[in-house]
Short mmCIF file of C-alpha atoms in Angstrom, two decimals:
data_model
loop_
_atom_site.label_atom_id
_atom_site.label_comp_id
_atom_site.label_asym_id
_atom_site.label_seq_id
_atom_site.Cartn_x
_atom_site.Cartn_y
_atom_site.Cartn_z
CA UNK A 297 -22.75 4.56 17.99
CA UNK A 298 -23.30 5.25 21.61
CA UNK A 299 -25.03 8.40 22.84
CA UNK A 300 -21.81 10.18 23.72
CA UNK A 301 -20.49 9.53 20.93
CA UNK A 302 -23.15 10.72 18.30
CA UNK A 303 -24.16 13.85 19.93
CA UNK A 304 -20.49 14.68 19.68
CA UNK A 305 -20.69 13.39 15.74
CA UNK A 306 -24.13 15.73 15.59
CA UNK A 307 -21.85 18.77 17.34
CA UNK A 308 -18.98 18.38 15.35
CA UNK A 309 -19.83 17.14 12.02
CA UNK A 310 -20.00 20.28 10.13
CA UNK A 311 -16.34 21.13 11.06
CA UNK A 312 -14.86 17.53 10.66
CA UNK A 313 -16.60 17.11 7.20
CA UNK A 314 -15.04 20.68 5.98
CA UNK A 315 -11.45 19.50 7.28
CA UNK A 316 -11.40 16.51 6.05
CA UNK A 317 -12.55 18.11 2.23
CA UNK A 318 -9.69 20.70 2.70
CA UNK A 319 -7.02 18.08 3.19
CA UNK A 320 -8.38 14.85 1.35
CA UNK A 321 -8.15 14.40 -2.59
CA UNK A 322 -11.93 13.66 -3.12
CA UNK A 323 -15.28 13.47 -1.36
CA UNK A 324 -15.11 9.82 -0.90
CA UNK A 325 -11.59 9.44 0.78
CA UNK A 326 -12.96 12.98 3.47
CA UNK A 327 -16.04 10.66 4.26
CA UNK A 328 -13.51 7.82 5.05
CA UNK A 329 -11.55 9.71 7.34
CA UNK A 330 -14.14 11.00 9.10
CA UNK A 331 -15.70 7.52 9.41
CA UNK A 332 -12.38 6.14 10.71
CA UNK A 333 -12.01 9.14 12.89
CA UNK A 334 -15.30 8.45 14.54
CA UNK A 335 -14.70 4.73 14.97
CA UNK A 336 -11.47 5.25 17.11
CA UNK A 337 -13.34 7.68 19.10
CA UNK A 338 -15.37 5.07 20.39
CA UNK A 339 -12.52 2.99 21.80
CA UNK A 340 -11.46 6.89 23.70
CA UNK A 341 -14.03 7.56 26.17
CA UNK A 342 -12.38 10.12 27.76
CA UNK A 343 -12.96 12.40 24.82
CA UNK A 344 -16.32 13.14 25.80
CA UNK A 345 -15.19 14.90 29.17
CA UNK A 346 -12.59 17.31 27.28
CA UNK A 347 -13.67 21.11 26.04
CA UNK A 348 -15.01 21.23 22.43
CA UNK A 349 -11.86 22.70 21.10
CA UNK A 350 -9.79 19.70 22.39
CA UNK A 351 -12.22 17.46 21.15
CA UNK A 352 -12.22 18.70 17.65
CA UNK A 353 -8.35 19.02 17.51
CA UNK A 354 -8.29 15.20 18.16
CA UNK A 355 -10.73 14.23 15.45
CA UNK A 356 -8.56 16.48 13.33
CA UNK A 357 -5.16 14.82 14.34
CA UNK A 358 -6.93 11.64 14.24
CA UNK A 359 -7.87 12.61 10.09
CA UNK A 360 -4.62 13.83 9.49
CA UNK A 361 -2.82 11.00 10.78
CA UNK A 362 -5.00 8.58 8.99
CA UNK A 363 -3.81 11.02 5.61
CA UNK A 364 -0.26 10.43 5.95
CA UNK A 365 -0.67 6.56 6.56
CA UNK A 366 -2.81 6.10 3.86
CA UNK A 367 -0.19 8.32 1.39
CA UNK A 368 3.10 6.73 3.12
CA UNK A 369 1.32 3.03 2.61
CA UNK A 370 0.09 4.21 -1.30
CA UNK A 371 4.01 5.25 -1.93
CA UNK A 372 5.18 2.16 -0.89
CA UNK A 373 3.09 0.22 -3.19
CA UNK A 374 3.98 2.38 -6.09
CA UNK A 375 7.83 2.15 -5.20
CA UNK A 376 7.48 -1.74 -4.82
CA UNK A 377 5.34 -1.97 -8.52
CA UNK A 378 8.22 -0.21 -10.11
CA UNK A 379 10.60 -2.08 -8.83
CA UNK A 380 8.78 -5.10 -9.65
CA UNK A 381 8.31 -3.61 -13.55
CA UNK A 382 10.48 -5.90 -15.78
CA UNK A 383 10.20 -5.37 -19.64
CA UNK A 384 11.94 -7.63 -22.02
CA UNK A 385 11.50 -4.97 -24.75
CA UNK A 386 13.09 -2.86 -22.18
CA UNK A 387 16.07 -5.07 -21.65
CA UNK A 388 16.44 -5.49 -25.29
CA UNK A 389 16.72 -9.15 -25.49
CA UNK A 390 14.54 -11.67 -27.25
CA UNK A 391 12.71 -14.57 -25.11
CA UNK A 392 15.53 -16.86 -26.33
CA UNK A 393 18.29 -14.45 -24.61
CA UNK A 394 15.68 -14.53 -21.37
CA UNK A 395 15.56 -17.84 -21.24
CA UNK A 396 19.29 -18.02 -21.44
CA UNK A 397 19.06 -15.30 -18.65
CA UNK A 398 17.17 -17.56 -16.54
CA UNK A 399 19.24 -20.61 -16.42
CA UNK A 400 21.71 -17.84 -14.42
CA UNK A 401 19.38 -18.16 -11.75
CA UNK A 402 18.32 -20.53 -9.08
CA UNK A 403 15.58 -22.72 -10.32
CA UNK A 404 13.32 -21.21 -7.74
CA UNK A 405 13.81 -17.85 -8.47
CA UNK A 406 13.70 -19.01 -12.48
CA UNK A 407 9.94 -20.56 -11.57
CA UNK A 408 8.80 -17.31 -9.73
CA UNK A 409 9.96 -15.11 -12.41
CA UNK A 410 7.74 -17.58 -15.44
CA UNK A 411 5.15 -17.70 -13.39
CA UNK A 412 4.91 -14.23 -12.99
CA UNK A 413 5.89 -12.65 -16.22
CA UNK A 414 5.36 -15.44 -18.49
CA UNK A 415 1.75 -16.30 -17.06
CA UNK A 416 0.50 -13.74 -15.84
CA UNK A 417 -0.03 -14.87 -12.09
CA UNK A 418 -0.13 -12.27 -9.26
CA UNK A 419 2.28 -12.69 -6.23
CA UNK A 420 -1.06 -13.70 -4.53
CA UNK A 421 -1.58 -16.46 -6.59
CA UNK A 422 1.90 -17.77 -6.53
CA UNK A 423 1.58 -17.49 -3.42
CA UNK A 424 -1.26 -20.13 -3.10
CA UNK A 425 0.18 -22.17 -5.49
CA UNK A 426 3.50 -22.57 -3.40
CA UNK A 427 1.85 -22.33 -0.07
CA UNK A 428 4.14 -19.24 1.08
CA UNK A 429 2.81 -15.55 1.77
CA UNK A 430 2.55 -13.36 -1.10
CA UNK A 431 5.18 -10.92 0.37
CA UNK A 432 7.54 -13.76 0.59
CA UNK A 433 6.70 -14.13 -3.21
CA UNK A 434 7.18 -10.52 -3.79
CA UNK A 435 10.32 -10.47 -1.92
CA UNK A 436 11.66 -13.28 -3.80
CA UNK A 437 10.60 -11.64 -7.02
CA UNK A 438 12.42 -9.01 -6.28
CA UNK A 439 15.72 -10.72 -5.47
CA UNK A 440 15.03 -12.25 -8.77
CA UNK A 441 15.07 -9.25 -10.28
CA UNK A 442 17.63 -7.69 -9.03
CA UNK A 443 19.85 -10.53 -10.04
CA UNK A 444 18.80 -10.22 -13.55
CA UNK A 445 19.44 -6.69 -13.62
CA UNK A 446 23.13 -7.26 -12.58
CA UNK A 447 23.45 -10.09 -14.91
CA UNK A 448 22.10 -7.49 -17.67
CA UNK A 449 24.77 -4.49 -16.73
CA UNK A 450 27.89 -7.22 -16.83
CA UNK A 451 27.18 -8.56 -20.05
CA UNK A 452 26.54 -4.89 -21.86
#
C-alpha cells in the first residue's frame, strides 16, 4: 500500500470497518469489502486530493456496490442449481422409465445428463472430459433438462 493510500486506510478505518459490519452478513464478508474497497482505491489516485467526506462516501459506494454484486452473482447460482435439480423420485419414474426417457433425447444431451446424474461428475469435470467450458456443459444440461421436463408433462 502506498503512503497515500494507508494514511487514508489509518484515517478512515474505524468508519469503513463499522459500515461494512452494518451492511455485511458476518465479520468475514465486512473485512472483504473493505479489503476490496481499499484495493480499487489504489488504481484512483485522485481520491487522495478530495475532502474526507467525499472520500469516505466512495469507500462506502465502493462496499455497497461490491454487496449487491456479490448477492446478484450468489442468486444466480442458486437460481441456476435449482434449475439444474433433477430427482427421479421426484419425477416418479423408475431408472428403467429414465432410461426410456433418455433415448428421447439427442445422444449428446443423453451422455451429459449420465454423466452428470448417473456419475456424479460436476459440469467442471465434464467439461474436461469433453474439452468444452463448463458453462457450455451447464447450458447444455439445462437444455437437457428442460426437454425432459416437457417430455414428462406430455406423457402425464
Amino acid at each position: 500500500m502506498n503512503v497515500g493510500v494507508s494514511d487514508l486506510y489509518e484515517k478512515l478505518k474505524d468508519d469503513l470497518f463499522r459500515f461494512a459490519k452494518s451492511i455485511a452478513r458476518h465479520g468475514q464478508e465486512a473485512n472483504d469489502l473493505v479489503q476490496d474497497a481499499m484495493v480499487k482505491s489504489l488504481n484512483e489516485p485522485q481520491l487522495l486530493g478530495l475532502p474526507d467526506y467525499k472520500q469516505r462516501a466512495w469507500f462506502f459506494r465502493v462496499m455497497k456496490n461490491r454487496l449487491i454484486d456479490d448477492r446478484r452473482k450468489e442468486q444466480r447460482l442458486t437460481q441456476w442449481e435449482e434449475d439444474l435439480d433433477f430427482s427421479i423420485q421426484e419425477a416418479g419414474v423408475s431408472h428403467l422409465e429414465v432410461t426410456e426417457l433418455l433415448s428421447h433425447l439427442p445422444q449428446e444431451l443423453s451422455d451429459l445428463i449420465f454423466k452428470r446424474y448417473w456419475l456424479g461428475l460436476s459440469s467442471q469435470e465434464i467439461g474436461e472430459q469433453l474439452k468444452i467450458p463448463a458453462s457450455t456443459v451447464r447450458y447444455k444440461l439445462h437444455l437437457a433438462i428442460k426437454k425432459l421436463r416437457t417430455i414428462l408433462e406430455e406423457e402425464k
